[in-house]
mmCIF file of C-alpha atoms in Angstrom:
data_model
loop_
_atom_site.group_PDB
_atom_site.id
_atom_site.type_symbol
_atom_site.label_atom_id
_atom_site.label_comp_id
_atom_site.label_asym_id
_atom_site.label_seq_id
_atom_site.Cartn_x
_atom_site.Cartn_y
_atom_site.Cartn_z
ATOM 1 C CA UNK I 1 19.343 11.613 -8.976
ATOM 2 C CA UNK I 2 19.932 12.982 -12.728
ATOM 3 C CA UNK I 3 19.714 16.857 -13.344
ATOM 4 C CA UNK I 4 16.211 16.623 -14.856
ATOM 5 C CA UNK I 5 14.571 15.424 -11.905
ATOM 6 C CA UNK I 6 15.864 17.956 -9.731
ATOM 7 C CA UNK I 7 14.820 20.594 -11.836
ATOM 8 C CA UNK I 8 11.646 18.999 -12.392
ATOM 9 C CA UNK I 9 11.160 18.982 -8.039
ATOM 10 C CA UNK I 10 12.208 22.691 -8.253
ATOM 11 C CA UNK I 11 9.385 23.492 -10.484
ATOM 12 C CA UNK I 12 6.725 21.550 -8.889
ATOM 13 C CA UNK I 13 7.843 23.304 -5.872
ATOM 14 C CA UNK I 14 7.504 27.223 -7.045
ATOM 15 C CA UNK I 15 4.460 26.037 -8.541
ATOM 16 C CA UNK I 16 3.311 24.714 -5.131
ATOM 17 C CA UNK I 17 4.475 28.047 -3.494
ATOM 18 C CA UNK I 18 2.619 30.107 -6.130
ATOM 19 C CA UNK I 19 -0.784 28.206 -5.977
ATOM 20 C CA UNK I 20 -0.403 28.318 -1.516
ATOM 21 C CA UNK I 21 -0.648 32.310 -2.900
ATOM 22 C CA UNK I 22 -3.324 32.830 -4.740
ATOM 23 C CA UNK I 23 -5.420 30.531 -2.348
ATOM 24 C CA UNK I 24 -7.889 33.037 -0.103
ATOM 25 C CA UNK I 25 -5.417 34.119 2.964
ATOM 26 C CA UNK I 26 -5.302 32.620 6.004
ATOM 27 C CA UNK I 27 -6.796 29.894 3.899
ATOM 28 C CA UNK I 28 -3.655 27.184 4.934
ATOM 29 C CA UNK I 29 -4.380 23.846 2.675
ATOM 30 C CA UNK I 30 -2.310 20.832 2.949
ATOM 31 C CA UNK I 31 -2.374 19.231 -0.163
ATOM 32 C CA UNK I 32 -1.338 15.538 0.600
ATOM 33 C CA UNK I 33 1.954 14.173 -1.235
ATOM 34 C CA UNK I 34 0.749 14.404 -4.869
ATOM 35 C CA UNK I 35 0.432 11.521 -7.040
ATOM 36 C CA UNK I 36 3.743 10.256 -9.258
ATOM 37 C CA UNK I 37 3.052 10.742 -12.653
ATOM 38 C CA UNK I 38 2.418 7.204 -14.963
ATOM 39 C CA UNK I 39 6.003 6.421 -15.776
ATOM 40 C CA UNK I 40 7.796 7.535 -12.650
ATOM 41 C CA UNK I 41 9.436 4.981 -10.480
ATOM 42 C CA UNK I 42 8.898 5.614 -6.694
ATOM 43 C CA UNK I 43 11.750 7.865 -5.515
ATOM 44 C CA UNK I 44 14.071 7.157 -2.726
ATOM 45 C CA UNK I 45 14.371 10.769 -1.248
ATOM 46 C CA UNK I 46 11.126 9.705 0.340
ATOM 47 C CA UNK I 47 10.608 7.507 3.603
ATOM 48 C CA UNK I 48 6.662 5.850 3.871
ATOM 49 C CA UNK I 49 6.089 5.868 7.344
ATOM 50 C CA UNK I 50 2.551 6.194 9.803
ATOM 51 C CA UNK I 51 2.540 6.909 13.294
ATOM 52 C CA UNK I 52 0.035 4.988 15.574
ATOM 53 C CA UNK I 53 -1.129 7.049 18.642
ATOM 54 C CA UNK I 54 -2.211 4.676 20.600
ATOM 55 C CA UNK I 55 -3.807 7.553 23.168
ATOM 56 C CA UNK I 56 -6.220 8.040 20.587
ATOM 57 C CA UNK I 57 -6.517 4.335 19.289
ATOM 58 C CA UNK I 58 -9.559 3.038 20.354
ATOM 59 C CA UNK I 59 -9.704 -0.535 22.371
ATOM 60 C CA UNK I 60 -12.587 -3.044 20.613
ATOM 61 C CA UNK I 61 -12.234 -0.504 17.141
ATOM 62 C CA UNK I 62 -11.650 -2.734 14.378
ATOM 63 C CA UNK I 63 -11.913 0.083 11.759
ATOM 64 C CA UNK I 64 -8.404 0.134 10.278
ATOM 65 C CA UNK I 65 -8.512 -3.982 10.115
ATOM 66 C CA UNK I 66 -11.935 -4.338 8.015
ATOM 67 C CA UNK I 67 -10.948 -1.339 5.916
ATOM 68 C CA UNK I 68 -7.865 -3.640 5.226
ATOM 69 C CA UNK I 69 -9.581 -6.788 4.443
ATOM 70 C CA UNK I 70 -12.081 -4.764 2.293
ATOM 71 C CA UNK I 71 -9.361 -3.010 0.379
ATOM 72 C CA UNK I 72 -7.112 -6.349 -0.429
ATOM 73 C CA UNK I 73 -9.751 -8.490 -0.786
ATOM 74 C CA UNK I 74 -8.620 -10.773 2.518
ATOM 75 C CA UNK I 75 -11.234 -12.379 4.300
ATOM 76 C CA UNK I 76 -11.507 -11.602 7.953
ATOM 77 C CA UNK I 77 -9.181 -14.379 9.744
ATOM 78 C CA UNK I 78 -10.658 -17.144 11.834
ATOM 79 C CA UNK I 79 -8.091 -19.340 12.281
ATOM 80 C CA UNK I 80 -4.202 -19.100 13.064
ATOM 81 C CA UNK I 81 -3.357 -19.951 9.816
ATOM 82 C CA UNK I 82 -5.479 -17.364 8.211
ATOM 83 C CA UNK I 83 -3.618 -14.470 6.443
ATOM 84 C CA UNK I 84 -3.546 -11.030 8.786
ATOM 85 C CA UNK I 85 -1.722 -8.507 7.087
ATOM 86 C CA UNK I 86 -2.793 -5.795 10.371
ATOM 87 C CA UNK I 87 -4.047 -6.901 13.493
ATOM 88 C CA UNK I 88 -5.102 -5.303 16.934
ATOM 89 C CA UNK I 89 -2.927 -5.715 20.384
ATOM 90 C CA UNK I 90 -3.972 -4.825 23.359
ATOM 91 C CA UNK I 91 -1.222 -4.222 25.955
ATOM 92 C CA UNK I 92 -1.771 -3.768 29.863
ATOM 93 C CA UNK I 93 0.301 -2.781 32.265
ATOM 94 C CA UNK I 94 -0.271 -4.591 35.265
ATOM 95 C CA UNK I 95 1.312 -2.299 37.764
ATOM 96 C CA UNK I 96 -0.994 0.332 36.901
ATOM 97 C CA UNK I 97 -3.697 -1.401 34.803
ATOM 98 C CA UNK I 98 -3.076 0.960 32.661
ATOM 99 C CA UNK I 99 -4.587 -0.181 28.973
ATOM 100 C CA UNK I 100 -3.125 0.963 25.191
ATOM 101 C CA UNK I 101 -4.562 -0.513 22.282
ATOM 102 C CA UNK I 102 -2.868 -0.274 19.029
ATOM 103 C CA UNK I 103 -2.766 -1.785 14.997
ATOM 104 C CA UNK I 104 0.232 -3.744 14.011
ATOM 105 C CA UNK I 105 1.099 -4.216 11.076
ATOM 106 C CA UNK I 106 4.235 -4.775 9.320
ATOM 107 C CA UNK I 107 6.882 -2.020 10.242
ATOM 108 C CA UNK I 108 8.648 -1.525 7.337
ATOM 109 C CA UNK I 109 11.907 -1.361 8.620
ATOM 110 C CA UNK I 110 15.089 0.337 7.249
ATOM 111 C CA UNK I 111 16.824 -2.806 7.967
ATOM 112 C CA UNK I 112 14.156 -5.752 7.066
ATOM 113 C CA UNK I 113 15.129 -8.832 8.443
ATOM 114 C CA UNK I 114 12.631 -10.421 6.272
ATOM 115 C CA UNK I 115 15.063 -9.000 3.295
ATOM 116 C CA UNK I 116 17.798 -10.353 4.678
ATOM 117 C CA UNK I 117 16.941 -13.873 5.003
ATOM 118 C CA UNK I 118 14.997 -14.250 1.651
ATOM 119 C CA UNK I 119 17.054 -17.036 -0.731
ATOM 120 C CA UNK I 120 15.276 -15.594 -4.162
ATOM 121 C CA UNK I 121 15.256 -11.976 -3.659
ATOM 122 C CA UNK I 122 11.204 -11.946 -3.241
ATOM 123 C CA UNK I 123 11.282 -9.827 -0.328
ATOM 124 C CA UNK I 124 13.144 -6.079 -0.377
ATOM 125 C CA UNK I 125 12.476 -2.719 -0.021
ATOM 126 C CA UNK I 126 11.445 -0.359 -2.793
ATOM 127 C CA UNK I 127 13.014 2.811 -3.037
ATOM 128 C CA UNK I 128 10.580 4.930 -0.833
ATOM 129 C CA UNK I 129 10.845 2.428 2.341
ATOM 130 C CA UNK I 130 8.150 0.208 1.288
ATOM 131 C CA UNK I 131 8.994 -3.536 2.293
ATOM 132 C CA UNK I 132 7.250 -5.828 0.018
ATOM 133 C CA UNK I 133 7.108 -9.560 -1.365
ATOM 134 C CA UNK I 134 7.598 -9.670 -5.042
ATOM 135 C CA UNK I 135 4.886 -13.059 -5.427
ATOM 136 C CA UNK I 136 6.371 -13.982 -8.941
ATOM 137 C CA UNK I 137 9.446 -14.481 -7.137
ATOM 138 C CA UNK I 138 8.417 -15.809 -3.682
ATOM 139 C CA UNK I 139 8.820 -19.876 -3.472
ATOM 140 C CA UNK I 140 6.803 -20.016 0.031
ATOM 141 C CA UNK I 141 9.615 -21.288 1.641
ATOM 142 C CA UNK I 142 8.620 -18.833 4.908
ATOM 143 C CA UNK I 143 12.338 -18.162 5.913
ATOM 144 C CA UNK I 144 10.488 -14.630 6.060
ATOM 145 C CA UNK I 145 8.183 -15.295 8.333
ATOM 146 C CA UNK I 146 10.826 -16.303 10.746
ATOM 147 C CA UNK I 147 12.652 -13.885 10.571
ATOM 148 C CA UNK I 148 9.865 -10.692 11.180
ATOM 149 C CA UNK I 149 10.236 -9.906 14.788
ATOM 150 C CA UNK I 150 6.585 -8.586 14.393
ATOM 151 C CA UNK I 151 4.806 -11.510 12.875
ATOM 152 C CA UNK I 152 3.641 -9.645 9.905
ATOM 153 C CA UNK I 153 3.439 -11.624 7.712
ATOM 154 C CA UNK I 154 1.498 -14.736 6.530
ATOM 155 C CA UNK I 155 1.368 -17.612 4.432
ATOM 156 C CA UNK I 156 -1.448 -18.157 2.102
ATOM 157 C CA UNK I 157 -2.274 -22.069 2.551
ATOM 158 C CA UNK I 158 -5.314 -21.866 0.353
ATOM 159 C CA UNK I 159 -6.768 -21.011 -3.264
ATOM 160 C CA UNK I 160 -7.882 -17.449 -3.103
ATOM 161 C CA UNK I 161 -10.978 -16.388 -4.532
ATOM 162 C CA UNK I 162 -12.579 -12.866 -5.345
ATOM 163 C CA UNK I 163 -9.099 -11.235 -5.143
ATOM 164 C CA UNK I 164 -9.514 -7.331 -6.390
ATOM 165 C CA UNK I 165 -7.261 -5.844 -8.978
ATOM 166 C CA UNK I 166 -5.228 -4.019 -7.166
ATOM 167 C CA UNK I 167 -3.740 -7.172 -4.668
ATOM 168 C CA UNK I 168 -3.161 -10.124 -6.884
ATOM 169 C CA UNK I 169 -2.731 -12.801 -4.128
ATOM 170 C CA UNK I 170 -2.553 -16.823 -3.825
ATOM 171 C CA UNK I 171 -1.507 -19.509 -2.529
ATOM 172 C CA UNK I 172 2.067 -20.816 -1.711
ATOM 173 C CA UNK I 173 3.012 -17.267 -0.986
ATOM 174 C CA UNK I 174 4.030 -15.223 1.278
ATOM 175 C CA UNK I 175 1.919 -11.960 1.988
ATOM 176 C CA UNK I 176 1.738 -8.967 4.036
ATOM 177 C CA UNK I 177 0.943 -4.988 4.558
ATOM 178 C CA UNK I 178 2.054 -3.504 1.604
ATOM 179 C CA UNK I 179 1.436 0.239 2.835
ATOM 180 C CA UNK I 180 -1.240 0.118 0.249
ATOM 181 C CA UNK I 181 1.747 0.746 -2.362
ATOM 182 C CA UNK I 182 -0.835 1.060 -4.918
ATOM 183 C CA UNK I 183 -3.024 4.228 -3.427
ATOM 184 C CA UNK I 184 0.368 5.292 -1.712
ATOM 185 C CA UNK I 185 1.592 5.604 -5.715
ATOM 186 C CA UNK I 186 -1.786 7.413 -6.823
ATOM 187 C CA UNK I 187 -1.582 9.715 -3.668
ATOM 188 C CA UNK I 188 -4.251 8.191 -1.157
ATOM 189 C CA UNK I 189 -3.123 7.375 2.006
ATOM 190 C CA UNK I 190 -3.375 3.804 3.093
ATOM 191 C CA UNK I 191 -7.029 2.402 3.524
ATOM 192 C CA UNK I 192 -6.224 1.808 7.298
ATOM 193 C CA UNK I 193 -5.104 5.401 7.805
ATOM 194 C CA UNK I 194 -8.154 6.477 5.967
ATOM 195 C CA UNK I 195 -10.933 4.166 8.018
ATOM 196 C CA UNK I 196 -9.259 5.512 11.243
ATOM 197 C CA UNK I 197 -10.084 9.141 10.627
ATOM 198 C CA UNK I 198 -13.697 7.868 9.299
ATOM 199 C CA UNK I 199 -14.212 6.621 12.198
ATOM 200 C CA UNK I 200 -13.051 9.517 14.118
ATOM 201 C CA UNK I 201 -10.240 8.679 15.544
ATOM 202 C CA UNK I 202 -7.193 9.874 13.506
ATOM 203 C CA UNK I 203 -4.918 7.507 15.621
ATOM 204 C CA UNK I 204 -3.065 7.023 12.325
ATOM 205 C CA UNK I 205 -0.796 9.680 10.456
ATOM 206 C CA UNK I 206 0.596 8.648 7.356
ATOM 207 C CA UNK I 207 3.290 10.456 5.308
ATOM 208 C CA UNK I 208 7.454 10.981 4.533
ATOM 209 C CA UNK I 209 9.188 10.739 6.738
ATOM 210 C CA UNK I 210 12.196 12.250 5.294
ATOM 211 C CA UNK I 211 9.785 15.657 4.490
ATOM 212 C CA UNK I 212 10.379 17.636 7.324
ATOM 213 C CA UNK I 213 7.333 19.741 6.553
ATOM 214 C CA UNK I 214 4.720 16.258 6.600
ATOM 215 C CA UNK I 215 2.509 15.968 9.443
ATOM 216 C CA UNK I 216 4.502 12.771 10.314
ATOM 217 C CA UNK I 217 8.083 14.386 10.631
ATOM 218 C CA UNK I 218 6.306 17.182 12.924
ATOM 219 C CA UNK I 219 5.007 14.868 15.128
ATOM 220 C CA UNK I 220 8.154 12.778 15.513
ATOM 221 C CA UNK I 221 9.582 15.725 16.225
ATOM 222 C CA UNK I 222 7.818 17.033 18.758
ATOM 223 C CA UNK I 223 6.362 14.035 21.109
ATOM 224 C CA UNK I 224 7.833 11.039 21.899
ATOM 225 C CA UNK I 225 7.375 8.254 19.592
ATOM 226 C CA UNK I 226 8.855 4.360 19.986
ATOM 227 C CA UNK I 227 9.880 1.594 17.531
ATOM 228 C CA UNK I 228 8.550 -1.408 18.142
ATOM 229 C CA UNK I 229 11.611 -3.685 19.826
ATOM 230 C CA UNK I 230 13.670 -0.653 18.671
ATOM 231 C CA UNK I 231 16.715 -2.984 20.576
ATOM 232 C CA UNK I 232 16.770 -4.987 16.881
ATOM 233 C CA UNK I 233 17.905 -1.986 15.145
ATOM 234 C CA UNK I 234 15.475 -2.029 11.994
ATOM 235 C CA UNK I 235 14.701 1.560 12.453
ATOM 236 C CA UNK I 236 10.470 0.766 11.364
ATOM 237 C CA UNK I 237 8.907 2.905 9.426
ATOM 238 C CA UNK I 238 5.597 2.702 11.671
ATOM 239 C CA UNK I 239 6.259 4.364 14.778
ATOM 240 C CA UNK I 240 3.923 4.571 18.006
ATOM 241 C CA UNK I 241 2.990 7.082 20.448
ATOM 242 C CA UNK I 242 2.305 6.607 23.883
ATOM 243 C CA UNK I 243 3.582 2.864 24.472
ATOM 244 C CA UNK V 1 9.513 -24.394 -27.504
ATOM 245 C CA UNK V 2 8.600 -21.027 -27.720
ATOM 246 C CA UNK V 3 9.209 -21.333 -31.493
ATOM 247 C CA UNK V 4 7.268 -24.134 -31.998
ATOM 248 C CA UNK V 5 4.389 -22.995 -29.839
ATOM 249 C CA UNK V 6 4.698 -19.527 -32.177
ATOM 250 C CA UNK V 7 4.427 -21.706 -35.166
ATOM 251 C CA UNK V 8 1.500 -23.835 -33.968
ATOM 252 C CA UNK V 9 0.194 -20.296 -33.511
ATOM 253 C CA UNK V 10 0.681 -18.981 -36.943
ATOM 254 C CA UNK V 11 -1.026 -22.365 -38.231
ATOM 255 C CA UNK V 12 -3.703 -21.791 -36.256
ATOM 256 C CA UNK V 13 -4.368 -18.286 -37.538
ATOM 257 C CA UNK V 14 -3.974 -19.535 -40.578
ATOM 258 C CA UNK V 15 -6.312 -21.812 -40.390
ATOM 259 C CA UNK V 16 -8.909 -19.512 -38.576
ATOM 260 C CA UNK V 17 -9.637 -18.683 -42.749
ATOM 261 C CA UNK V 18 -10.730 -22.833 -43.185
ATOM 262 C CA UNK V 19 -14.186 -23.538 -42.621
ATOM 263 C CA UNK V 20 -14.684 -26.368 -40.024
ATOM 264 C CA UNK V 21 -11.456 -24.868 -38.369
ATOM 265 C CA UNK V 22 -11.354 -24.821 -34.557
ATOM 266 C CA UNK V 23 -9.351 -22.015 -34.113
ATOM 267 C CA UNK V 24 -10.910 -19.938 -31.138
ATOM 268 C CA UNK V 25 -13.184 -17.166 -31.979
ATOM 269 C CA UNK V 26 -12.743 -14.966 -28.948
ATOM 270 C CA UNK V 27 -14.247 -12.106 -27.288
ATOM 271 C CA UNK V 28 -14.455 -8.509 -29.032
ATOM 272 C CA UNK V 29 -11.694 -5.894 -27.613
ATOM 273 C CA UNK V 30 -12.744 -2.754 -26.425
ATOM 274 C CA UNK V 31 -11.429 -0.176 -28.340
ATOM 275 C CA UNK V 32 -9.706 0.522 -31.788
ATOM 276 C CA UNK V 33 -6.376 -0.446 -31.314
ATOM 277 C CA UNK V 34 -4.026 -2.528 -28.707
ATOM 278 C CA UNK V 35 -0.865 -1.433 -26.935
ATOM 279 C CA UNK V 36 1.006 -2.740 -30.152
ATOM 280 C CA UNK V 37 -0.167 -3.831 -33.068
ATOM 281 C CA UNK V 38 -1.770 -6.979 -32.966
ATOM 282 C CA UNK V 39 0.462 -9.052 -34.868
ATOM 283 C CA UNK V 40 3.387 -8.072 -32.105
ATOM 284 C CA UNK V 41 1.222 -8.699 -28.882
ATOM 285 C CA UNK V 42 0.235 -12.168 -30.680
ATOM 286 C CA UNK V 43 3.996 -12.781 -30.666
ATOM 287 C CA UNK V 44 5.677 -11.000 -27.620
ATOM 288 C CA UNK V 45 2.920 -9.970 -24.948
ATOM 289 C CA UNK V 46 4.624 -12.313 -22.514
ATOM 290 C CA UNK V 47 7.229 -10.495 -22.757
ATOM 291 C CA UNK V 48 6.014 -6.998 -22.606
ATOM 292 C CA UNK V 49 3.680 -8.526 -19.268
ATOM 293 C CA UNK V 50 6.799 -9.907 -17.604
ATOM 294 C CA UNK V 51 8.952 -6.851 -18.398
ATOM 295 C CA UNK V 52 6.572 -4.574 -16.816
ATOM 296 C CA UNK V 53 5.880 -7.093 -13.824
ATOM 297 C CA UNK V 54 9.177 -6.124 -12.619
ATOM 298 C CA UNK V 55 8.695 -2.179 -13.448
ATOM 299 C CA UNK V 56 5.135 -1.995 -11.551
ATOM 300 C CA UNK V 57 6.575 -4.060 -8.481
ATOM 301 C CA UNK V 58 9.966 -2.977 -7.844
ATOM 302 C CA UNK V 59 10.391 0.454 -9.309
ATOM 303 C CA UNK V 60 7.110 1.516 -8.828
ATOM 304 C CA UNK V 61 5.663 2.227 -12.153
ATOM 305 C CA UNK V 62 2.166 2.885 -12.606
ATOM 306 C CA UNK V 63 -0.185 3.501 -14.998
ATOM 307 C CA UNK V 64 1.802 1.712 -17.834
ATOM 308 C CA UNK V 65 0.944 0.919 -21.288
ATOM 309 C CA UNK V 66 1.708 -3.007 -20.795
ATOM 310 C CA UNK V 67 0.439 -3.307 -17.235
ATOM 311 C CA UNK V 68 -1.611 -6.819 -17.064
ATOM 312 C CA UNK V 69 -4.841 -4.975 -14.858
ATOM 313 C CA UNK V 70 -4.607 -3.145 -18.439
ATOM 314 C CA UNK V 71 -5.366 -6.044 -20.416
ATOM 315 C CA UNK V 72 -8.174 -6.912 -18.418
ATOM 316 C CA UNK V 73 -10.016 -4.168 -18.752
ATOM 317 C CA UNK V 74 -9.703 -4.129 -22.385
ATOM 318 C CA UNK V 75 -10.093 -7.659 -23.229
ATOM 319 C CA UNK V 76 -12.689 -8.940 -20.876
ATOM 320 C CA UNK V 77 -16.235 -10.287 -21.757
ATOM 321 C CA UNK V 78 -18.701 -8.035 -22.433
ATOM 322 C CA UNK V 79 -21.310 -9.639 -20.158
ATOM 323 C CA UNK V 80 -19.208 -11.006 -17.146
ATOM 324 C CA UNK V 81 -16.025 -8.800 -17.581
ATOM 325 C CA UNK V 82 -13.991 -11.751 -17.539
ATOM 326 C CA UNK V 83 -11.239 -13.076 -19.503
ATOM 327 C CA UNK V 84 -11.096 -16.803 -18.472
ATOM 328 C CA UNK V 85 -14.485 -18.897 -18.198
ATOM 329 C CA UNK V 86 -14.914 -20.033 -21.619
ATOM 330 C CA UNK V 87 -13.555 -21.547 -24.606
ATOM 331 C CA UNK V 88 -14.345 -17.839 -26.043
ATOM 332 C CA UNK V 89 -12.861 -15.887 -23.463
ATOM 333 C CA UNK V 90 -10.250 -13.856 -24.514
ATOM 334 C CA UNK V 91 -6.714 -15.240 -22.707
ATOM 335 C CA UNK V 92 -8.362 -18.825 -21.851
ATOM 336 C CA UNK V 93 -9.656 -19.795 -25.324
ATOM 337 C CA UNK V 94 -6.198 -18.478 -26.912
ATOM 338 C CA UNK V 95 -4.145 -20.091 -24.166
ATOM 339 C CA UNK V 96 -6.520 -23.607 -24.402
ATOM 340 C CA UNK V 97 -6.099 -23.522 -27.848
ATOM 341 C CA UNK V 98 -1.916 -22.838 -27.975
ATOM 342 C CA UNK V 99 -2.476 -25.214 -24.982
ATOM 343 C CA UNK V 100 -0.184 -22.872 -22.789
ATOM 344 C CA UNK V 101 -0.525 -23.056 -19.407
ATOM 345 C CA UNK V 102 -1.763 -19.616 -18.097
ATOM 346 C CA UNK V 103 -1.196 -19.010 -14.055
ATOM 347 C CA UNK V 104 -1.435 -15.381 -13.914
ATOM 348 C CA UNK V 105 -4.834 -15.127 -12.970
ATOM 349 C CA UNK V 106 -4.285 -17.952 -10.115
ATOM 350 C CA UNK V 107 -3.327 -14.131 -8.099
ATOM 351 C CA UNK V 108 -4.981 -11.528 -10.470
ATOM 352 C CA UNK V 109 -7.741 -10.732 -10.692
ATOM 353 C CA UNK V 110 -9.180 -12.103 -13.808
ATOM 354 C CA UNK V 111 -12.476 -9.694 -14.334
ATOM 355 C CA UNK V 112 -12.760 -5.809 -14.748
ATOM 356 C CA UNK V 113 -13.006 -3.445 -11.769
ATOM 357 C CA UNK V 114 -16.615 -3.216 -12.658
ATOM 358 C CA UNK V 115 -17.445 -6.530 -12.641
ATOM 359 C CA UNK V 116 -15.812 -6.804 -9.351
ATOM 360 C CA UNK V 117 -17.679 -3.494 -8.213
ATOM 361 C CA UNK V 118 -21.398 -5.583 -9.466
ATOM 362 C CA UNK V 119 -20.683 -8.556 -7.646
ATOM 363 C CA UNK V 120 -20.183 -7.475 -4.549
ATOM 364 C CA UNK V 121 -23.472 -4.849 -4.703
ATOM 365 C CA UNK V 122 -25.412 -8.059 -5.508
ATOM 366 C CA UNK V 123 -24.170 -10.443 -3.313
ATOM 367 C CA UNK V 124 -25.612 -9.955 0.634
#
């Protein structure tokens, strides 16, 4: 990191620290991560993550998977071969019948497998943790797809129509959650996050990882979270609660 | 090829003067002015789209000057907020004219954020 962008972060943060002031006291406001200026390239001191708490996820809730399809302009899937960039699993354990219900979506690991195997460089990991598929790159070859120990990702077998702006997709590529890189990079959270608390759950926290201060890093801190097959070593970015 | 296509270009601007010449009228811009001058985006806005391709989806860059969702909004149709669907639409009746194949929009999204807002209120 060059000497301008640290001092740069040093501002922004007395300015922070000044403004948390002269807010009324007692008055605490968490300002969410604030947007990166036009021009700024997505910085690797941060780590993307969410944390699913699947205590709080709601079996039969779909909220998080329409808000999806809405947002990327994916139609709801209705056969295998349909594109699912997040989908709902229901686990049970029969010993105790117990019952968790939870969103997965791609995990975006450290360590991508999906990286690793890709023969054009389509697939890798932006600076901030987000995996991704460049499409101008990808050759639909679905080595990818393979390799994702989480089934993440789909190919698109089909024209696309009514695609939105933000999520250029079509066929002969490879597609899949994108942490919603593009409100991520204005400073929304993702749509799923966002439908989640809408529909009063909150089963979803979003934030970096790597700020120790983010709701995220607190909770990881403090309850016990799980990777998903955390045996593979791809240290995911999307963590779970209560599994 | 690029040359040649370039020159077939200039004739055809050249000839947009000639009465009886089919060189495409196309839709009004919005605004005054483009994100270069308009001789230079005639000439080189493939390469200012692909160069910021890779800025927007591996570094991260938003919000920039030659970002294609950009173009859109500035170029489409006044009525439909498209820039394909006609021989006078702005990047198809260039691109059918130059007869240069144009795939971008095969992903994008070729109409304005609006347009995309007004279809979906009207349809059920």
């Amino acid at each position: 990191m060059n000497p301008i962008d640290t001092s740069r972060r040093a501002f922004l943060g007395r300015t922070a620290a000044f403004a948390g002031v002269a807010l009324a006291p007692g008055v605490l406001l968490y300002e969410f991560a604030a947007a990166r200026e036009a021009g700024q390239e997505a910085s690797a001191a941060v780590r993307w993550g969410m944390l699913v708490d699947t205590t709080r996820c709601a079996s039969g809730c779909t909220a998080c998977v329409d808000a999806c399809n809405a947002e990327h302009g994916v139609p709801k899937a209705s056969r295998p071969t349909d594109a699912q960039w997040i989908r709902k699993v229901e686990l049970k354990d029969l010993r105790t019948g117990a019952v968790r219900s939870a969103p997965v979506m791609c995990q975006h690991c450290a360590e991508p497998p999906c990286v690793d195997v890709c023969p054009t460089g389509a697939s890798f990991k932006r600076a901030d943790g987000i995996v991704l598929v460049d499409r101008h790159t990808c050759i639909g070859c679905r080595y990818c797809m393979m390799a994702c120990p989480y089934k993440a990702r789909s190919f698109v077998h089909e024209p696309t129509t009514g695609q939105k702006t933000d999520t250029p997709r079509g066929k002969g590529c490879v597609e899949s959650c994108n942490l919603c890189a593009h409100r991520v990079d204005r400073g929304e959270k993702p749509a799923c996050v966002d439908a989640c608390s809408a529909a009063g759950h909150r089963a979803i926290v979003f934030g970096d990882l790597n700020d120790p201060s983010s709701e995220i890093a607190l909770r990881v801190r403090s309850v016990a979270t799980s990777q998903l097959r955390a045996d593979l070593r791809t240290d995911n970015g999307v963590r779970y609660q209560g599994l | 090829m690029r040359v040649m296509a370039a020159g077939l270009l200039a004739l055809a601007l050249a000839g947009a003067a000639w009465a009886g010449s089919r060189a495409p009228v196309l839709d009004a811009p919005r605004g005054e002015k483009c994100v270069e001058d308009a001789a230079t985006m005639r000439r080189s806005h493939m390469d200012f789209l692909r160069h910021q391709r890779d800025e927007t989806v591996h570094r991260g860059i938003r919000g920039a000057r030659h970002s294609l969702a950009g173009c859109v909004e500035c170029h489409a149709n006044a009525k439909d907020g498209a820039v394909l669907g006609s021989p006078s639409h702005f990047c198809q009746g260039c691109h059918a004219y130059a007869a240069v194949k144009l795939d971008c929009f095969e992903c994008h999204a070729s109409r304005t954020r609006a347009a995309q807002a007004g279809r979906q209120a009207r349809s059920p």
